Amino acid sequence: MSDMSPRVHRVIDRARNGRVAAEFIAVPADTVAALRNDLERAIEGEVRFGAADRALWSTDASNYRQAPYGVILPKSKADAVTTIALCSKYDVPVAPRGGGTSLAGQGCNTAVLIDFSKYMDGVLSLDAEARRAVVEPGCILDTLRDAAEKHHLTFGPDPSTHDHNTLGGMIGNNSCGVHSIMAGRTADNVHALEIITYDGLRMRVGPTSRDEYESILRAGGRRGEIYRAMRDFWDRYGERFEAAYPKIPRRVSGYENLDQLSWDKSFNVARALVGTEATLVTVLEATLDLVHSPPARVLLIVGFPDIFAAADSAGEAVSMGAIGVESIDQLLVDFMHEKHFRVKDIGLLPEGHGWLVCEFGGETADEAIAKAQPLKRGMKASGHAINLVTDKNEQKKVWGVREAALAVTAHVPGTGPTWPGWEDSAVHRDNLGKYLRDLWALFEKYGYKASVYGHFGDALVHCRVNWQLHSELGLENWQSFLGEAADLVVRYKGSISGEHGDGQARGALLERMYGPELMEAQREFKRIWDPRGRMNPGKILDPYPIVSNLRVGPQYNPPEIPGRFAYSPETGSFTKATLRCVGVGACRRHHSDQGVMCPSYMATHEEKHCTRGRARLLFEMLRGDIITDGWKSEAVEESLDLCLACKGCKKDCPVQVDMATYKAEFRSRHYEHRRRPRAAYSMGQIERWAAMASHAPRLANLFLRTPGLSIIAKGVGGLAQSRTVPRFAHETYRSWHRRRESRNAGERVLLWPDTFNNYFRPETAVAATNLLQTLGFAVDIPKQQLCCGRPLYDWGWLDQAKALWRRTLRSLRKDIEDGVTLIGLEPACISAFRDELPALFPGDPLAAKLAKQTRLLSEFLCDRHLAAKLAAPSRAALVQFHCHHHAVMTTEPETSLLKSIGADAQILSAGCCGMAGSFGFESAKYDLSLQIGQRALFPAIRNAPSRTAILADGFSCREQIEQVTGRKTLHLAQYLAAQ
């Protein structure tokens, strides 16, 4: 903190509340080096102490940033135990963490971080009869829930990050989620834990009978010492803690479960440790209780005049049997409209300006509907608009709106960035409406703006607020607000943390809840378990000051880099674009049934290969104190190299991080005056080589596909020897179009002869031409051979790409000005018209007009309502959408078109095929390409009946499917024209 200004130091001093905050535990570099060497020799797992790894794990989803000494990815309990032993030997702090989604800073520290999420991520056993499961700490919540649902069971707590958070992290934070009404907090669903202390004691803890307790004391040793100390502790402080604990369901502040040490609660040591945020022990294994999961669910959405009225009615919904009561406010809806995010899904909300989403469950749909009826009748009688949602897909959309709230509220045009810091206060249900009005008044007093939403069934309020973290005055105001907000919660006998824990964000406020004596008691409890203070130091107790260790604070002053793309939300700043990721971790999903991103992470489970990891490395590159080689950074290049530029994050990321664009931006600078890899010249310049090969296609095919010769060609081009180079067509589409019989009748449209369908698969463009002519259109093509430059972006050849666009704009000027529709067949190319073109030529009206009037074939057919003129297909179809189709356009027109013509079409949810343009052709990426496709796509194709048509509009998808599965593919144009 020595580089901070005197004013910031004064703010930090005030944050200490008269007590000494945690001091930074400095470990000498030679000690860190010795520890690293010992770890590399001693454990099977991964030991990562390099700059890039320290950068990747330097922050979580909070406002805080602390670079670790190193990161351990254990492969077994033995690895974790050895890691703790060696850290203890060298007196180095330890911080186990979950999925890195913590909002209070407990997931980052200047320590050795232990990340269980890559390897120790399994469900070890599940006993349906006993309703109990044993899991590893890195197990993703949905992995357990999916296994439990086979028995109509579930793990009750379910935060919105359920598809990528870890159960170890949930145990650390005492997480809750939507269904805590039904099942309680994580603490209420933990039966036992296997743990290890910093001084090496490994044991299983859980409920303890009096006889077991006496037996432990007789055995003596460190375990007996801990149990005796805990019993004495509770005898001295128990009554005072029970009196001080808020009498609310969402009590997640401080060491909030010490009452589990009473005999009335079976002296459950495991539950007492839940919520202590890795400040006491490391969890090696967890035995969890499961609850019944009603197989049928319905949502009753109720509209209110405002969010305060919704809060007033939350208790009524709970009393009528709802198993989940969530809230959405008008400001969140406004933000989603401004960001064009899930706008159609918002349409499921009834009339109102504040909403409760009330879930009811039953054994059958009729039973669930019947349970919702009393609340429905009551709300309707009170004049509230309602919508009873019974369709599962629509329910999923509603939950998608609610679960995206945290990230959607992070970057809103006109509001500025918003941050966590007061995101999960909780009170009693009876006081929720009153508390929310007072909280809103406090926001207005300080000039803050925040969407408020959350788990209203348990009276918990979520929000992100536009604190001014960049200025010293802003930090002072933030500190002052937090003090008043904490006092407000205490007046309502609530909890300053109701789900996300205290960490560094709220640890300094705990004395306002507990008073100095009980805070000292909690320090005493920590000393029982961690007398040297080396477990996640500076979190919860004696925390680092709230305004220190900020990821983006007054001292954050990176170079301002004007983007080569527009970056409209960031006013053209690439530097600001690297701040877009808020660390929520939605890109760390393990399943592709919820979107496309992030295919390389799904295959590797590597942090550096998810969108969050790449964004973090770019941020650290510009910051410059861990990654110090700037645009020349090989660590950043290595991370971005396995980005498939699928653009999935542009659609699926709730803050719309656009990693494909960031990759192009980085590579345009990284390879400036440097030679690119061989594949960049062979595949990145494919339009140039294809044009040359079209003059002698048979000769080109002979060279590229003949054994022996092809080995040389692939070697020179950096291509995988196992790949088959696509065959050049003997006649290009443009040649066919020139010699075909001209038909000038009907509306004139331009068909875009993209590189792939012109030189390699002209039959697709021929089918599209015949189809459009049959529908009454005069099909023309550009006079010149033009190219959108799609393969160039991935390799950062932005100057070449812009030159191609200028040529296109010149050549098509008259058609653009006349409003002639340009129809494309290749989704990757059409996405370039929609995305890269306006981003490279911001403010150019001709570019904007061309982007707007360029349509994918399916879009054009839907725009003109032409489905009725198409024949019903004779074959069923399995449909694989190109990633860019999903991310930049929308797959709805094609899906709707297939439905309208009566096609028996199954839409695959396989995500990325793994080919991704040149990616799957490169020798170094071939295996990963197959691994990505094998996750879901290849098995689905192989299992499809032989007569089923395999539809794939993307050239790369078609090549991947045909080369790996041997199944022939069709473009939509061919499928429709064949009927």
mmCIF file with all atom_site columns, N, CA and C in Angstrom, residues 678-687 689 717 719 725-726 756 791-792 795 797 917-919 921-922 955:
data_model
loop_
_atom_site.group_PDB
_atom_site.id
_atom_site.type_symbol
_atom_site.label_atom_id
_atom_site.label_alt_id
_atom_site.label_comp_id
_atom_site.label_asym_id
_atom_site.label_entity_id
_atom_site.label_seq_id
_atom_site.pdbx_PDB_ins_code
_atom_site.Cartn_x
_atom_site.Cartn_y
_atom_site.Cartn_z
_atom_site.occupancy
_atom_site.B_iso_or_equiv
_atom_site.pdbx_formal_charge
_atom_site.auth_seq_id
_atom_site.auth_comp_id
_atom_site.auth_asym_id
_atom_site.auth_atom_id
_atom_site.pdbx_PDB_model_num
ATOM 1  N N  . ARG A 1 678 ? 2.828   -20.922 -39.208 1.00 0.00 ? 678 ARG A N  1
ATOM 2  C CA . ARG A 1 678 ? 2.611   -21.359 -40.594 1.00 0.00 ? 678 ARG A CA 1
ATOM 3  C C  . ARG A 1 678 ? 1.139   -21.445 -40.953 1.00 0.00 ? 678 ARG A C  1
ATOM 4  N N  . ALA A 1 679 ? 0.311   -21.911 -40.008 1.00 0.00 ? 679 ALA A N  1
ATOM 5  C CA . ALA A 1 679 ? -1.117  -22.058 -40.310 1.00 0.00 ? 679 ALA A CA 1
ATOM 6  C C  . ALA A 1 679 ? -1.768  -20.721 -40.626 1.00 0.00 ? 679 ALA A C  1
ATOM 7  N N  . ALA A 1 680 ? -1.208  -19.637 -40.104 1.00 0.00 ? 680 ALA A N  1
ATOM 8  C CA . ALA A 1 680 ? -1.758  -18.316 -40.410 1.00 0.00 ? 680 ALA A CA 1
ATOM 9  C C  . ALA A 1 680 ? -1.646  -18.024 -41.898 1.00 0.00 ? 680 ALA A C  1
ATOM 10 N N  . TYR A 1 681 ? -0.574  -18.452 -42.506 1.00 0.00 ? 681 TYR A N  1
ATOM 11 C CA . TYR A 1 681 ? -0.360  -18.176 -43.934 1.00 0.00 ? 681 TYR A CA 1
ATOM 12 C C  . TYR A 1 681 ? -1.100  -19.172 -44.814 1.00 0.00 ? 681 TYR A C  1
ATOM 13 N N  . SER A 1 682 ? -1.245  -20.406 -44.350 1.00 0.00 ? 682 SER A N  1
ATOM 14 C CA . SER A 1 682 ? -1.933  -21.395 -45.182 1.00 0.00 ? 682 SER A CA 1
ATOM 15 C C  . SER A 1 682 ? -3.450  -21.246 -45.087 1.00 0.00 ? 682 SER A C  1
ATOM 16 N N  . MET A 1 683 ? -3.989  -21.134 -43.866 1.00 0.00 ? 683 MET A N  1
ATOM 17 C CA . MET A 1 683 ? -5.439  -21.069 -43.690 1.00 0.00 ? 683 MET A CA 1
ATOM 18 C C  . MET A 1 683 ? -5.939  -19.637 -43.547 1.00 0.00 ? 683 MET A C  1
ATOM 19 N N  . GLY A 1 684 ? -5.138  -18.780 -42.934 1.00 0.00 ? 684 GLY A N  1
ATOM 20 C CA . GLY A 1 684 ? -5.563  -17.390 -42.785 1.00 0.00 ? 684 GLY A CA 1
ATOM 21 C C  . GLY A 1 684 ? -5.658  -16.658 -44.100 1.00 0.00 ? 684 GLY A C  1
ATOM 22 N N  . GLN A 1 685 ? -4.883  -17.122 -45.076 1.00 0.00 ? 685 GLN A N  1
ATOM 23 C CA . GLN A 1 685 ? -4.892  -16.502 -46.410 1.00 0.00 ? 685 GLN A CA 1
ATOM 24 C C  . GLN A 1 685 ? -5.604  -17.406 -47.416 1.00 0.00 ? 685 GLN A C  1
ATOM 25 N N  . ILE A 1 686 ? -6.592  -18.177 -46.943 1.00 0.00 ? 686 ILE A N  1
ATOM 26 C CA . ILE A 1 686 ? -7.228  -19.196 -47.782 1.00 0.00 ? 686 ILE A CA 1
ATOM 27 C C  . ILE A 1 686 ? -7.886  -18.608 -49.025 1.00 0.00 ? 686 ILE A C  1
ATOM 28 N N  . GLU A 1 687 ? -8.411  -17.380 -48.927 1.00 0.00 ? 687 GLU A N  1
ATOM 29 C CA . GLU A 1 687 ? -9.079  -16.782 -50.098 1.00 0.00 ? 687 GLU A CA 1
ATOM 30 C C  . GLU A 1 687 ? -8.079  -16.588 -51.230 1.00 0.00 ? 687 GLU A C  1
ATOM 31 N N  . TRP A 1 689 ? -5.203  -18.308 -51.748 1.00 0.00 ? 689 TRP A N  1
ATOM 32 C CA . TRP A 1 689 ? -4.774  -19.588 -52.323 1.00 0.00 ? 689 TRP A CA 1
ATOM 33 C C  . TRP A 1 689 ? -5.900  -20.243 -53.121 1.00 0.00 ? 689 TRP A C  1
ATOM 34 N N  . GLY A 1 717 ? 2.286   -26.133 -44.406 1.00 0.00 ? 717 GLY A N  1
ATOM 35 C CA . GLY A 1 717 ? 1.189   -25.255 -43.982 1.00 0.00 ? 717 GLY A CA 1
ATOM 36 C C  . GLY A 1 717 ? 0.841   -25.338 -42.523 1.00 0.00 ? 717 GLY A C  1
ATOM 37 N N  . LEU A 1 719 ? -0.488  -27.885 -40.972 1.00 0.00 ? 719 LEU A N  1
ATOM 38 C CA . LEU A 1 719 ? -1.771  -28.570 -40.833 1.00 0.00 ? 719 LEU A CA 1
ATOM 39 C C  . LEU A 1 719 ? -1.571  -29.985 -40.300 1.00 0.00 ? 719 LEU A C  1
ATOM 40 N N  . VAL A 1 725 ? -7.460  -32.206 -46.585 1.00 0.00 ? 725 VAL A N  1
ATOM 41 C CA . VAL A 1 725 ? -7.638  -30.854 -47.104 1.00 0.00 ? 725 VAL A CA 1
ATOM 42 C C  . VAL A 1 725 ? -8.878  -30.832 -47.982 1.00 0.00 ? 725 VAL A C  1
ATOM 43 N N  . PRO A 1 726 ? -9.788  -29.893 -47.782 1.00 0.00 ? 726 PRO A N  1
ATOM 44 C CA . PRO A 1 726 ? -11.008 -29.853 -48.603 1.00 0.00 ? 726 PRO A CA 1
ATOM 45 C C  . PRO A 1 726 ? -10.680 -29.821 -50.096 1.00 0.00 ? 726 PRO A C  1
ATOM 46 N N  . PHE A 1 756 ? -15.797 -20.153 -49.299 1.00 0.00 ? 756 PHE A N  1
ATOM 47 C CA . PHE A 1 756 ? -15.990 -21.585 -49.058 1.00 0.00 ? 756 PHE A CA 1
ATOM 48 C C  . PHE A 1 756 ? -17.014 -22.186 -50.023 1.00 0.00 ? 756 PHE A C  1
ATOM 49 N N  . PRO A 1 791 ? -11.204 -15.355 -42.357 1.00 0.00 ? 791 PRO A N  1
ATOM 50 C CA . PRO A 1 791 ? -10.032 -16.032 -41.781 1.00 0.00 ? 791 PRO A CA 1
ATOM 51 C C  . PRO A 1 791 ? -8.941  -15.074 -41.299 1.00 0.00 ? 791 PRO A C  1
ATOM 52 N N  . LEU A 1 792 ? -8.988  -13.815 -41.730 1.00 0.00 ? 792 LEU A N  1
ATOM 53 C CA . LEU A 1 792 ? -7.917  -12.874 -41.376 1.00 0.00 ? 792 LEU A CA 1
ATOM 54 C C  . LEU A 1 792 ? -8.014  -12.401 -39.924 1.00 0.00 ? 792 LEU A C  1
ATOM 55 N N  . TRP A 1 795 ? -6.136  -14.157 -37.023 1.00 0.00 ? 795 TRP A N  1
ATOM 56 C CA . TRP A 1 795 ? -4.687  -13.985 -36.981 1.00 0.00 ? 795 TRP A CA 1
ATOM 57 C C  . TRP A 1 795 ? -4.260  -12.521 -36.879 1.00 0.00 ? 795 TRP A C  1
ATOM 58 N N  . TRP A 1 797 ? -4.845  -9.938  -38.887 1.00 0.00 ? 797 TRP A N  1
ATOM 59 C CA . TRP A 1 797 ? -4.548  -9.202  -40.105 1.00 0.00 ? 797 TRP A CA 1
ATOM 60 C C  . TRP A 1 797 ? -5.655  -8.181  -40.354 1.00 0.00 ? 797 TRP A C  1
ATOM 61 N N  . GLY A 1 917 ? -13.235 -22.808 -38.273 1.00 0.00 ? 917 GLY A N  1
ATOM 62 C CA . GLY A 1 917 ? -12.367 -22.265 -39.312 1.00 0.00 ? 917 GLY A CA 1
ATOM 63 C C  . GLY A 1 917 ? -11.083 -23.051 -39.412 1.00 0.00 ? 917 GLY A C  1
ATOM 64 N N  . SER A 1 918 ? -9.962  -22.367 -39.265 1.00 0.00 ? 918 SER A N  1
ATOM 65 C CA . SER A 1 918 ? -8.664  -23.031 -39.395 1.00 0.00 ? 918 SER A CA 1
ATOM 66 C C  . SER A 1 918 ? -8.265  -23.792 -38.140 1.00 0.00 ? 918 SER A C  1
ATOM 67 N N  . PHE A 1 919 ? -8.951  -23.541 -37.025 1.00 0.00 ? 919 PHE A N  1
ATOM 68 C CA . PHE A 1 919 ? -8.540  -24.091 -35.730 1.00 0.00 ? 919 PHE A CA 1
ATOM 69 C C  . PHE A 1 919 ? -8.342  -25.603 -35.798 1.00 0.00 ? 919 PHE A C  1
ATOM 70 N N  . PHE A 1 921 ? -7.885  -27.522 -38.257 1.00 0.00 ? 921 PHE A N  1
ATOM 71 C CA . PHE A 1 921 ? -6.939  -27.996 -39.260 1.00 0.00 ? 921 PHE A CA 1
ATOM 72 C C  . PHE A 1 921 ? -5.498  -27.926 -38.768 1.00 0.00 ? 921 PHE A C  1
ATOM 73 N N  . GLU A 1 922 ? -5.239  -27.089 -37.775 1.00 0.00 ? 922 GLU A N  1
ATOM 74 C CA . GLU A 1 922 ? -3.867  -26.891 -37.324 1.00 0.00 ? 922 GLU A CA 1
ATOM 75 C C  . GLU A 1 922 ? -3.354  -28.126 -36.589 1.00 0.00 ? 922 GLU A C  1
ATOM 76 N N  . PHE A 1 955 ? -19.397 -24.028 -43.142 1.00 0.00 ? 955 PHE A N  1
ATOM 77 C CA . PHE A 1 955 ? -18.415 -24.836 -43.856 1.00 0.00 ? 955 PHE A CA 1
ATOM 78 C C  . PHE A 1 955 ? -17.549 -25.630 -42.881 1.00 0.00 ? 955 PHE A C  1
#
